[in-house]
mmCIF file of C-alpha atoms in Angstrom:
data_model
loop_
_atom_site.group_PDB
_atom_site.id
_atom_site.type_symbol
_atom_site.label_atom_id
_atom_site.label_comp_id
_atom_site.label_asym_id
_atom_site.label_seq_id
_atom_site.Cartn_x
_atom_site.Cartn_y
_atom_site.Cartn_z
ATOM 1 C CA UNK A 1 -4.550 18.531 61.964
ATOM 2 C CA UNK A 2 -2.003 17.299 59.564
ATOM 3 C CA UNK A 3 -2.656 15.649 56.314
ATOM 4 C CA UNK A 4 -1.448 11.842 55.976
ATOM 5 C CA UNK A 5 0.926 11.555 53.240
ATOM 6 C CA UNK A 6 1.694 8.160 51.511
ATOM 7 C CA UNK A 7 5.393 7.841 51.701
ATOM 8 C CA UNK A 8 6.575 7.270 48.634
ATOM 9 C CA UNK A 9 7.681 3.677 48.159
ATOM 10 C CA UNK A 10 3.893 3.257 49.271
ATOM 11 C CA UNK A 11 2.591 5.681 46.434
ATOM 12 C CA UNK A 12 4.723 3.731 44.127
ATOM 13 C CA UNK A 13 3.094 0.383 44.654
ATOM 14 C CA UNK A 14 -0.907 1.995 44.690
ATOM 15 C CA UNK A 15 0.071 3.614 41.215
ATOM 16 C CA UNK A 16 1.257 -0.037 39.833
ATOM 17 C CA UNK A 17 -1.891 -1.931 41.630
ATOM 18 C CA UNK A 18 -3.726 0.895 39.486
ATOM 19 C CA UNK A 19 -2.175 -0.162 36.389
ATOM 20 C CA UNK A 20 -2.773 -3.732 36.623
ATOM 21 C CA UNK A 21 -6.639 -3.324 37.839
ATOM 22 C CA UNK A 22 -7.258 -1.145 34.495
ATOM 23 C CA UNK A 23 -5.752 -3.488 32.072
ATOM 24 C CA UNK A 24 -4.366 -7.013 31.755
ATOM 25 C CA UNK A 25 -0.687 -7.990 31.985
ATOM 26 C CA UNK A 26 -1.039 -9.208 28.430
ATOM 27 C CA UNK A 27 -2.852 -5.868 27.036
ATOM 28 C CA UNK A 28 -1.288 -4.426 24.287
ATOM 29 C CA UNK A 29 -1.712 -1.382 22.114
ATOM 30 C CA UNK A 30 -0.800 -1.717 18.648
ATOM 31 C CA UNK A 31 1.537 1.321 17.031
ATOM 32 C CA UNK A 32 0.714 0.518 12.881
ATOM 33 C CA UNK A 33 2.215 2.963 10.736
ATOM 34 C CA UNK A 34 0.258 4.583 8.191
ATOM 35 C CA UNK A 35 1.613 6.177 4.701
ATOM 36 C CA UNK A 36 -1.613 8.211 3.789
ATOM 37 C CA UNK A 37 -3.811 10.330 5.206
ATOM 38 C CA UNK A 38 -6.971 10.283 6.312
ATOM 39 C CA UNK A 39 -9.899 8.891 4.214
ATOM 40 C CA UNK A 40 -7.249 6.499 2.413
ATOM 41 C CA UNK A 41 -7.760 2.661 1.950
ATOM 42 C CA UNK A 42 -4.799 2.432 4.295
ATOM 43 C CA UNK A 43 -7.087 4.134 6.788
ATOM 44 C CA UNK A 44 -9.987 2.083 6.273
ATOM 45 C CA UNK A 45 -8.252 -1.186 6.535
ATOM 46 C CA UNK A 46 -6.333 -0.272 9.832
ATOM 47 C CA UNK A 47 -9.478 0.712 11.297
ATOM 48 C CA UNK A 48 -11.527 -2.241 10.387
ATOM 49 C CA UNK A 49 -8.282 -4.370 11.996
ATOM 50 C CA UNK A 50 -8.360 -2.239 15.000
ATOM 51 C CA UNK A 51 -12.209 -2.815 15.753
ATOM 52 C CA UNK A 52 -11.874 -5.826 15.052
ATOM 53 C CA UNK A 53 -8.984 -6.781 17.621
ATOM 54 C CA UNK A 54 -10.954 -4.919 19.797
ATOM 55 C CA UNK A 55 -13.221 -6.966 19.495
ATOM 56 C CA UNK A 56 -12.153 -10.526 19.119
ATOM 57 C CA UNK A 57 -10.117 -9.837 22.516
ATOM 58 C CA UNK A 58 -12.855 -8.666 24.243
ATOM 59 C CA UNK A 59 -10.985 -5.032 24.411
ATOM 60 C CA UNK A 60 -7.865 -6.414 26.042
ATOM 61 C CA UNK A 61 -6.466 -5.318 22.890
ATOM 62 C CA UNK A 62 -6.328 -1.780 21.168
ATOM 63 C CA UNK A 63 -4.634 -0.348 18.016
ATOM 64 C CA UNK A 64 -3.154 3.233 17.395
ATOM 65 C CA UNK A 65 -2.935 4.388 13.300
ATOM 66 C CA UNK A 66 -0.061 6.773 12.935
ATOM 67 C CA UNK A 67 -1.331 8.787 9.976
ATOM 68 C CA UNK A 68 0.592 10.455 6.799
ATOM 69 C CA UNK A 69 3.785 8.583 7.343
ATOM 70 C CA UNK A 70 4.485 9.961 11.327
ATOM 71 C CA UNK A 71 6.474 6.727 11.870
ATOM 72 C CA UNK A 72 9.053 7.589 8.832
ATOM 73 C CA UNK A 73 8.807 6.561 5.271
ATOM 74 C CA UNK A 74 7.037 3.338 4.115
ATOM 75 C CA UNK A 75 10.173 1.465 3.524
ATOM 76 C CA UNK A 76 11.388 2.853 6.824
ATOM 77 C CA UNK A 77 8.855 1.145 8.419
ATOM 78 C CA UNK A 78 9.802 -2.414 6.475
ATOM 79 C CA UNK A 79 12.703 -2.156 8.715
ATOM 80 C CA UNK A 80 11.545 -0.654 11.919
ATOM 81 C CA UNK A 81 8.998 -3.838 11.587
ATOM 82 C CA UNK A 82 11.931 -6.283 10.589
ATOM 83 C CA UNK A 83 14.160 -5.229 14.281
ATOM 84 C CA UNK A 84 11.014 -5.265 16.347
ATOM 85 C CA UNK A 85 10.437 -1.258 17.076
ATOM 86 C CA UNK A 86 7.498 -1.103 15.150
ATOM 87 C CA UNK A 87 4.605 -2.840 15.986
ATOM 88 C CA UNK A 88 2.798 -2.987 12.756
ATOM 89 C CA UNK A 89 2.962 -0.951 9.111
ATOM 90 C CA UNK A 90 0.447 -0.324 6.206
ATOM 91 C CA UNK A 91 2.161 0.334 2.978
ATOM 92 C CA UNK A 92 2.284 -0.089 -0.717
ATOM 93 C CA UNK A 93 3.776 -3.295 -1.802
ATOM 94 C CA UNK A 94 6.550 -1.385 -3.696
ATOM 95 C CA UNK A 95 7.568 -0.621 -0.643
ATOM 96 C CA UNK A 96 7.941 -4.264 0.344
ATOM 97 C CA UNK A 97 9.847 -5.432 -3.019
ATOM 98 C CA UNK A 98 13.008 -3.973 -2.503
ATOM 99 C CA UNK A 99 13.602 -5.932 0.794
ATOM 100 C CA UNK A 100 11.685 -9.505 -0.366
ATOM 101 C CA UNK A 101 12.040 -8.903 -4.229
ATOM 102 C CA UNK A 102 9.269 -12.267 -4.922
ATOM 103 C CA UNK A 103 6.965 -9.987 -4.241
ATOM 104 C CA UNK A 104 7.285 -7.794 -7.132
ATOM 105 C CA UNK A 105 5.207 -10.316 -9.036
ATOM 106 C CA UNK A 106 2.678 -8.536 -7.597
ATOM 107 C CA UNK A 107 3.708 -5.233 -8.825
ATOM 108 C CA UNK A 108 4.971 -6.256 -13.004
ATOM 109 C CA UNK A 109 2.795 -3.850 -15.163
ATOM 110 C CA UNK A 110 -0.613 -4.882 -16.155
ATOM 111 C CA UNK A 111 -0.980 -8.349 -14.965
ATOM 112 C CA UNK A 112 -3.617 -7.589 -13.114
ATOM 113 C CA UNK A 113 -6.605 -5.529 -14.517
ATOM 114 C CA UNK A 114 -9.326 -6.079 -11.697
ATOM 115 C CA UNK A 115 -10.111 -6.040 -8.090
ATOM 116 C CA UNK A 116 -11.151 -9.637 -8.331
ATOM 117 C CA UNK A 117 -7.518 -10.379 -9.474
ATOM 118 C CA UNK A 118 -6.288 -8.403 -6.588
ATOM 119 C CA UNK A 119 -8.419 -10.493 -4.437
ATOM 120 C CA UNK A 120 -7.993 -13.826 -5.986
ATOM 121 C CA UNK A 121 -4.473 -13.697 -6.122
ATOM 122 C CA UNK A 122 -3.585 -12.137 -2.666
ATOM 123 C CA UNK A 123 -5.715 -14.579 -0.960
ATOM 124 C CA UNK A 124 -5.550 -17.689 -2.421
ATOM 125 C CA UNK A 125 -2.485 -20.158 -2.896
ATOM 126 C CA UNK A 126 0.160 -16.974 -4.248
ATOM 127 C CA UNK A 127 -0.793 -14.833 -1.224
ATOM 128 C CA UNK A 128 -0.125 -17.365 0.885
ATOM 129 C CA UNK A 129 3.736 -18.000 -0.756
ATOM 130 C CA UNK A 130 4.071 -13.962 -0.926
ATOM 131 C CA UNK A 131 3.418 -14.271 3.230
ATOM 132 C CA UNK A 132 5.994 -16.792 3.426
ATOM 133 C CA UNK A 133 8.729 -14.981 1.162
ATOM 134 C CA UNK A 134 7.988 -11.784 3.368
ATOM 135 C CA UNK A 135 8.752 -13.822 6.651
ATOM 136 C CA UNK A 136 11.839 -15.143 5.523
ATOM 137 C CA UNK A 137 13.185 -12.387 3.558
ATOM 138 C CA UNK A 138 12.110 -9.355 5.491
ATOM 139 C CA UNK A 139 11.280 -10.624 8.634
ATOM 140 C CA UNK A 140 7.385 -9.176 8.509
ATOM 141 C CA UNK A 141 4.575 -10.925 8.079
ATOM 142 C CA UNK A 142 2.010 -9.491 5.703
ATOM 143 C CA UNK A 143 -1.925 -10.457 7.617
ATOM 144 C CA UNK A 144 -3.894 -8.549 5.808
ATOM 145 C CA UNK A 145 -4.578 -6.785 2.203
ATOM 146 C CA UNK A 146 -5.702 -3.508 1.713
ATOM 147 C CA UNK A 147 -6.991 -2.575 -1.770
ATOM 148 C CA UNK A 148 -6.891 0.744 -3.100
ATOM 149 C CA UNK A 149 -7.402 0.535 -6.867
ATOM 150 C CA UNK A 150 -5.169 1.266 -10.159
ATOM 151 C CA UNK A 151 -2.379 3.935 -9.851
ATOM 152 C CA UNK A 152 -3.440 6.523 -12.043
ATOM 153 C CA UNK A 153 -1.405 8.874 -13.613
ATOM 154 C CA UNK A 154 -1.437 12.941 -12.194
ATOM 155 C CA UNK A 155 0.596 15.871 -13.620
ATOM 156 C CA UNK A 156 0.381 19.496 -13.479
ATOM 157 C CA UNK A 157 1.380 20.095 -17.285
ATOM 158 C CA UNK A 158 -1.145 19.120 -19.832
ATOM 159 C CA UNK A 159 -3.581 15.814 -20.811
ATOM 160 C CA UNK A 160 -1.683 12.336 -21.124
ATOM 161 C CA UNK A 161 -3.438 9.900 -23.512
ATOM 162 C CA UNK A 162 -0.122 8.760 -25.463
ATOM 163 C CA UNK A 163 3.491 7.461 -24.553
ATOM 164 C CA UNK A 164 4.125 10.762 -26.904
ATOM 165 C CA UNK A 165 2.275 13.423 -24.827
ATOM 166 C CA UNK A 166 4.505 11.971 -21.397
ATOM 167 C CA UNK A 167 7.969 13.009 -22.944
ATOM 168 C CA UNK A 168 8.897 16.097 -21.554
ATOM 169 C CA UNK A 169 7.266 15.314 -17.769
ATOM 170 C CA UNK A 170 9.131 14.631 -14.433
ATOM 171 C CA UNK A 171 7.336 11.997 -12.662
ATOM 172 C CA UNK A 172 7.834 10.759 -9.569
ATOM 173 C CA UNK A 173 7.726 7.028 -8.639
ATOM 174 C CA UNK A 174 8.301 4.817 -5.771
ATOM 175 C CA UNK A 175 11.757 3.656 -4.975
ATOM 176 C CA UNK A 176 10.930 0.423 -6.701
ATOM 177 C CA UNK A 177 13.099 -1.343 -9.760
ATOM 178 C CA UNK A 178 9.858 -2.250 -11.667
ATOM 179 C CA UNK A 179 7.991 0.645 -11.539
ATOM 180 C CA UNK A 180 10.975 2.842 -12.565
ATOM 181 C CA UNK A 181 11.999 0.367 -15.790
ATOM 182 C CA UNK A 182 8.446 1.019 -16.908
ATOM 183 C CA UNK A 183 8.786 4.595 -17.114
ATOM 184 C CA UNK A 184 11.668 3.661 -18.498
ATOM 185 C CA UNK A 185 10.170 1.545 -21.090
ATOM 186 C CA UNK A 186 7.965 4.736 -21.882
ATOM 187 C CA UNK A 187 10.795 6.831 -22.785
ATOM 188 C CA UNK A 188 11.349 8.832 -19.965
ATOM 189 C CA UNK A 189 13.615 8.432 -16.744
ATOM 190 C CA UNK A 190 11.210 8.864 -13.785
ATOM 191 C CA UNK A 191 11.990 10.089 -10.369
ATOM 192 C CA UNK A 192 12.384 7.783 -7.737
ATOM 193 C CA UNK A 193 11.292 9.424 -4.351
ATOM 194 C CA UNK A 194 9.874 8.495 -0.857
ATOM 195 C CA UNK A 195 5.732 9.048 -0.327
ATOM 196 C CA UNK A 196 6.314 11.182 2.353
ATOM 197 C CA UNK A 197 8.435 13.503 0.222
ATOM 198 C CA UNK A 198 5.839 13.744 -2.729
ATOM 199 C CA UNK A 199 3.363 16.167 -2.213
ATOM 200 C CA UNK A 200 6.069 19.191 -1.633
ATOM 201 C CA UNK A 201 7.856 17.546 -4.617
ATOM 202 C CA UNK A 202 5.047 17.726 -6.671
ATOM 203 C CA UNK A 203 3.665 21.653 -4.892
ATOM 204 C CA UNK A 204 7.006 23.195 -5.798
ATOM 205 C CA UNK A 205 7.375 21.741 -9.050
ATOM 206 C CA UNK A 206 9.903 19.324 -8.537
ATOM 207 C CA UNK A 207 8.409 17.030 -10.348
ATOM 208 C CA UNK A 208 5.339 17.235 -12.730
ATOM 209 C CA UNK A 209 3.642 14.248 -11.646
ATOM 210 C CA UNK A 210 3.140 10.864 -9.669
ATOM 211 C CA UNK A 211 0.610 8.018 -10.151
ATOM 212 C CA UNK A 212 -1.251 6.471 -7.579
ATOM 213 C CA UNK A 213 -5.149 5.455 -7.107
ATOM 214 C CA UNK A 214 -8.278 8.011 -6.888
ATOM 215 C CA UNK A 215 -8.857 7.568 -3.393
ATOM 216 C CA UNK A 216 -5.540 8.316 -2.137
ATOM 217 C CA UNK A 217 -5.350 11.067 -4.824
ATOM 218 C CA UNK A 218 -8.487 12.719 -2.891
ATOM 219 C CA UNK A 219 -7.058 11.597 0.745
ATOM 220 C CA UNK A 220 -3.997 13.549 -0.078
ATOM 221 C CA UNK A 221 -5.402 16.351 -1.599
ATOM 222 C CA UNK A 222 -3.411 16.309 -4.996
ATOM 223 C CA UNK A 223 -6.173 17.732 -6.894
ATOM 224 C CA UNK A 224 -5.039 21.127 -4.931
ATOM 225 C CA UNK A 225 -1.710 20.936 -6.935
ATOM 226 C CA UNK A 226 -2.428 18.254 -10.050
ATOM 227 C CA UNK A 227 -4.603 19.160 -13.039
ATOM 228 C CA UNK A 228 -4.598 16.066 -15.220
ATOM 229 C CA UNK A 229 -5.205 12.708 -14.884
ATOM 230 C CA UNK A 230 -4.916 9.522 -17.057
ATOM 231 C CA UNK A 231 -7.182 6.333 -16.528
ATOM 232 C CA UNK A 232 -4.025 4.132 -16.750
ATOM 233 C CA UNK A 233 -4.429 0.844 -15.524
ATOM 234 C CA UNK A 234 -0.899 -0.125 -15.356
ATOM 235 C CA UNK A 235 -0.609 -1.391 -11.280
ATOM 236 C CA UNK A 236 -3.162 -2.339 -9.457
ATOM 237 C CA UNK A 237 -2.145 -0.886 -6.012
ATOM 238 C CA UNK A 238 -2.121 -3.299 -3.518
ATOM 239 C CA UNK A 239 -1.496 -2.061 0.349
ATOM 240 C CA UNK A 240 -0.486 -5.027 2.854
ATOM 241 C CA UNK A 241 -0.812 -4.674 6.264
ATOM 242 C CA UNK A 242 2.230 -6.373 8.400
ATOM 243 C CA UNK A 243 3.180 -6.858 11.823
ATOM 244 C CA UNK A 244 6.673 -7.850 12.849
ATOM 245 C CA UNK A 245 7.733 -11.455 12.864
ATOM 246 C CA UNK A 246 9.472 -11.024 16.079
ATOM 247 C CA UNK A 247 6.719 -8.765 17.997
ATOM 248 C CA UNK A 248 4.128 -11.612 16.135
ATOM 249 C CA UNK A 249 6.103 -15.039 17.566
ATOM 250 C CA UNK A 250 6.120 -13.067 21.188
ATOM 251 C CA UNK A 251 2.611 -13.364 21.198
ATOM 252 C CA UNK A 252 0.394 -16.357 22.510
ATOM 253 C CA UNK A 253 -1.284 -18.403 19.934
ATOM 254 C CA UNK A 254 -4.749 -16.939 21.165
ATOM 255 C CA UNK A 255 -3.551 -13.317 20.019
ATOM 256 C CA UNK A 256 -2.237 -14.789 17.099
ATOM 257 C CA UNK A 257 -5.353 -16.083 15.764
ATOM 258 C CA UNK A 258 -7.382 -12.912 16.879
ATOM 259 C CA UNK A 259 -4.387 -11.248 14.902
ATOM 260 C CA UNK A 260 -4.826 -12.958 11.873
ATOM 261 C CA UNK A 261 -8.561 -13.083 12.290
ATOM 262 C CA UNK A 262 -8.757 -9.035 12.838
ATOM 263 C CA UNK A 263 -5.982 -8.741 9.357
ATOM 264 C CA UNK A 264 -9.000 -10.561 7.291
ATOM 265 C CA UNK A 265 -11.282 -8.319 8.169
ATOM 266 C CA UNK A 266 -9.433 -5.435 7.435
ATOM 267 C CA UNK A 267 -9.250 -7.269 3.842
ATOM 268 C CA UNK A 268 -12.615 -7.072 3.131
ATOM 269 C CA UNK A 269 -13.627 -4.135 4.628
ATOM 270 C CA UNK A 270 -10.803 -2.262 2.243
ATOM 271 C CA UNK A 271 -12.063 -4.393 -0.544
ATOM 272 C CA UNK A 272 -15.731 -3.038 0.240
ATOM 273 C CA UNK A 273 -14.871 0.364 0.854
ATOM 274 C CA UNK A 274 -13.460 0.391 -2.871
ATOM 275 C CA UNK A 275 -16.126 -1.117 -4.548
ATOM 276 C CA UNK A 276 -18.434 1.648 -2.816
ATOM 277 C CA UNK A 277 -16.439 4.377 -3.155
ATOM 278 C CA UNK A 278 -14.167 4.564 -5.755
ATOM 279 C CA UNK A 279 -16.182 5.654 -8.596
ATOM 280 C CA UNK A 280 -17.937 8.359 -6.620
ATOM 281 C CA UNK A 281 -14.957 9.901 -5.689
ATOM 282 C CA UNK A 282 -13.679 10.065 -8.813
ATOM 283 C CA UNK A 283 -16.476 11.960 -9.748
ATOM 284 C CA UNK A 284 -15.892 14.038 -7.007
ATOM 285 C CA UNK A 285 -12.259 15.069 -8.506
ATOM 286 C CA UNK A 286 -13.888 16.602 -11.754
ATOM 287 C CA UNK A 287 -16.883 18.134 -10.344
ATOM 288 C CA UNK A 288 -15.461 19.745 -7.047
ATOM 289 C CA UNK A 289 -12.035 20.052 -7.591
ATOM 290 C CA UNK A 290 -11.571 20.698 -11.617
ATOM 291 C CA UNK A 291 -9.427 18.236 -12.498
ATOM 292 C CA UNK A 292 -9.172 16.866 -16.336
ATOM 293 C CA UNK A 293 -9.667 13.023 -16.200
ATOM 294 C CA UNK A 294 -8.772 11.175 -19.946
ATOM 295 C CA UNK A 295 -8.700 7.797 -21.098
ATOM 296 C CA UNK A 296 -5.406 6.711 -22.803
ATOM 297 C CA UNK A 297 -5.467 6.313 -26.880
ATOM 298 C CA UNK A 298 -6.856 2.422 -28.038
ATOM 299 C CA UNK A 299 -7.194 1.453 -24.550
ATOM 300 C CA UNK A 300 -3.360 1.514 -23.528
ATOM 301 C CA UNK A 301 -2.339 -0.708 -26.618
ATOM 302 C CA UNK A 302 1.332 1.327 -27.015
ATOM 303 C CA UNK A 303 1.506 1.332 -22.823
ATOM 304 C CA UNK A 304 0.718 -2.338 -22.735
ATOM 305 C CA UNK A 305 2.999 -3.348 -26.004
ATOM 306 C CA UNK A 306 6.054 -1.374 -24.645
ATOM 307 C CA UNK A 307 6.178 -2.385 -20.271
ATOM 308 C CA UNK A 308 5.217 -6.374 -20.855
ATOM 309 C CA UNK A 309 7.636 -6.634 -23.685
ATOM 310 C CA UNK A 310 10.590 -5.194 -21.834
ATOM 311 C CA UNK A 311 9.821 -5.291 -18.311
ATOM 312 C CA UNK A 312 8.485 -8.495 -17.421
ATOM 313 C CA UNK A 313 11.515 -10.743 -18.762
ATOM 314 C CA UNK A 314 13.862 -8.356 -17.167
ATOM 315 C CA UNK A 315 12.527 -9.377 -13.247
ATOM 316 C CA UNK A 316 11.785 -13.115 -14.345
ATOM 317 C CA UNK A 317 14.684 -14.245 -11.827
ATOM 318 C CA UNK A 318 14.233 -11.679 -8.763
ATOM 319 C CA UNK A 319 10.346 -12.689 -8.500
ATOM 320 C CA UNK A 320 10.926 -16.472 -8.538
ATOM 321 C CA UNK A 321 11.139 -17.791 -12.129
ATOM 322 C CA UNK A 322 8.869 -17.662 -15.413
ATOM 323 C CA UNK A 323 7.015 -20.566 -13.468
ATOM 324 C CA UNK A 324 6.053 -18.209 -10.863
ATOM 325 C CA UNK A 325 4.720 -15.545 -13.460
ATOM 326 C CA UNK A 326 2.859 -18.141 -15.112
ATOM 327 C CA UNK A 327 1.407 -19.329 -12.130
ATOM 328 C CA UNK A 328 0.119 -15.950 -11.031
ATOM 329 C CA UNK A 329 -1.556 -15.696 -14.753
ATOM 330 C CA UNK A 330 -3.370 -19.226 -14.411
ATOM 331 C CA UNK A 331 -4.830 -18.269 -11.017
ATOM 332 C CA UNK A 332 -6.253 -15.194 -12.941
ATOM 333 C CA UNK A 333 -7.354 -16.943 -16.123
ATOM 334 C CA UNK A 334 -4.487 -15.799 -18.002
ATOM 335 C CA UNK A 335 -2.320 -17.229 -21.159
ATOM 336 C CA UNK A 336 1.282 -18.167 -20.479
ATOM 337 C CA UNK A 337 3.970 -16.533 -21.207
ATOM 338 C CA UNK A 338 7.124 -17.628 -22.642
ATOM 339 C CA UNK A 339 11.082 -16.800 -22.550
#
């Protein structure tokens, strides 16, 4: 007896009829581009969003992190995101600034110095401007904020508590204006490099050093190559999640809200996660993996005095105005400045 065999145009149609009885028309899975690694902030937060899309559409919709910068560099992303071939991106705001420069208000050195300024300032009446100034400069839209804590200084040499003990040391920094002219400011001419490059930069001695927050510092397993580290407080890092404008106006206005929705949640469960665990882990640096942790001499006075006075007048214009600087400050209880 001979077997019955679809023909093919048949077997063709059965496998689409599959397709559309396991998932809605409309069902989408995410692609979000991560920079770190596992155990990150930037993990956290795209977890939290992808539960809660998950959730909110009643699993019609799903997310898939891309971990340790799969998807290409973080500014890579910015315009992967911008053309509509990449779904969604987590990355340090840095990373944002070069393409939609107002939001390097966000990243001038030391103005802010807590979580609750992160917060207050990212989600309140600023935030909301920065998410505009993305849109129409970039074309991403930032819906949610991921937290990760101050950048603090790494380097493989010796302790760092003075602007005098970091002459001599290669650091590496983000591709970002700011964050180079502070280095600058420090007396030294930094390194500008891509994330994904860093951690071979910094294993073959490349550079000396980098700065970013204790949690990615444990994610990404630079106490394996990094002795030292400084308590600066210089940047407070602040990670935005963003989707593409064009992938984002292609969806219905139900997704949208379960979008935006599922971004706020990600907020505060990154905001949580580094109340909870950012101490312990730094902890965890010393005690299991040897490294040297210092404060900086008189609380960063010399640090302070030399980046505000001749950084923050420099990008004035390219982040909106004094005005705008000033307004940041109020929102955080902060004196004015002045030209």
């Amino acid at each position: 007896m001979k077997s019955f065999k679809f023909p093919s145009t048949m077997m063709a149609a059965a496998a689409v009829a599959a397709l559309c009885l396991a998932a809605p028309a409309s069902a989408k899975n995410f692609k979000i581009a991560v920079g770190d690694s596992a155990g990150s902030t930037q993990e956290v937060g795209g977890l939290a969003f992808k539960d809660k899309l998950e959730e909110l559409s009643g699993g019609e919709h799903t997310a898939t992190l891309f971990l340790g910068g799969q998807l290409g560099s973080e500014q890579d992303t910015v315009n992967d995101a911008a053309i509509g071939t990449l779904d969604m991106s987590i990355l340090a705001i840095n990373n944002i600034t070069p393409f939609s420069p107002r939001v390097g208000v966000l990243s001038l050195p030391y103005a802010m110095l807590s979580l609750e300024d992160a917060e207050t300032l990212t989600q309140g009446a600023i935030g909301d401007e920065l998410i505009e100034a993305t849109i129409e400069d970039a074309g991403v839209r930032i819906i949610g904020w991921t937290y990760a804590g101050f950048r603090r200084l790494t380097n493989s040499q010796r302790p760092v508590r003075t602007v005098e003990d970091l002459q001599g040391l290669v650091i590496r920094v983000p591709k970002n204006e700011i964050m180079i002219d502070t280095y600058k400011a420090w007396g030294i001419s930094p390194t500008p490099m891509a994330w994904s490059e860093t951690f071979a930069a910094l294993q073959t001695k490349v550079v000396d050093g980098q700065d970013t927050p204790y949690i990615t510092i444990n994610a990404m397993k630079f106490y394996e190559i990094q002795q030292y580290a400084t308590n600066l407080r210089y940047l407070f890092l602040i990670e935005p999640l963003i989707i593409s404008e064009q992938v984002f106006q292609d969806l219905s206005e139900e997704d949208q809200n379960i979008i935006l929705a599922a971004g706020q949640a990600a907020t505060e469960a990154s905001a949580q996660y580094l109340r909870d665990q950012e101490a312990s882990i730094q902890e965890q640096l010393v005690a299991e993996h040897g490294m040297e942790i210092v404060d900086a001499a008189n609380d960063e006075a010399e640090f302070i005095d030399l980046a505000t006075s001749a950084v923050w007048p420099k990008f004035y214009d390219s982040v909106g105005g004094i005005e705008k600087v000033n307004a940041m400050l109020a929102a955080i209880g902060r004196e004015p400045v002045s030209e």
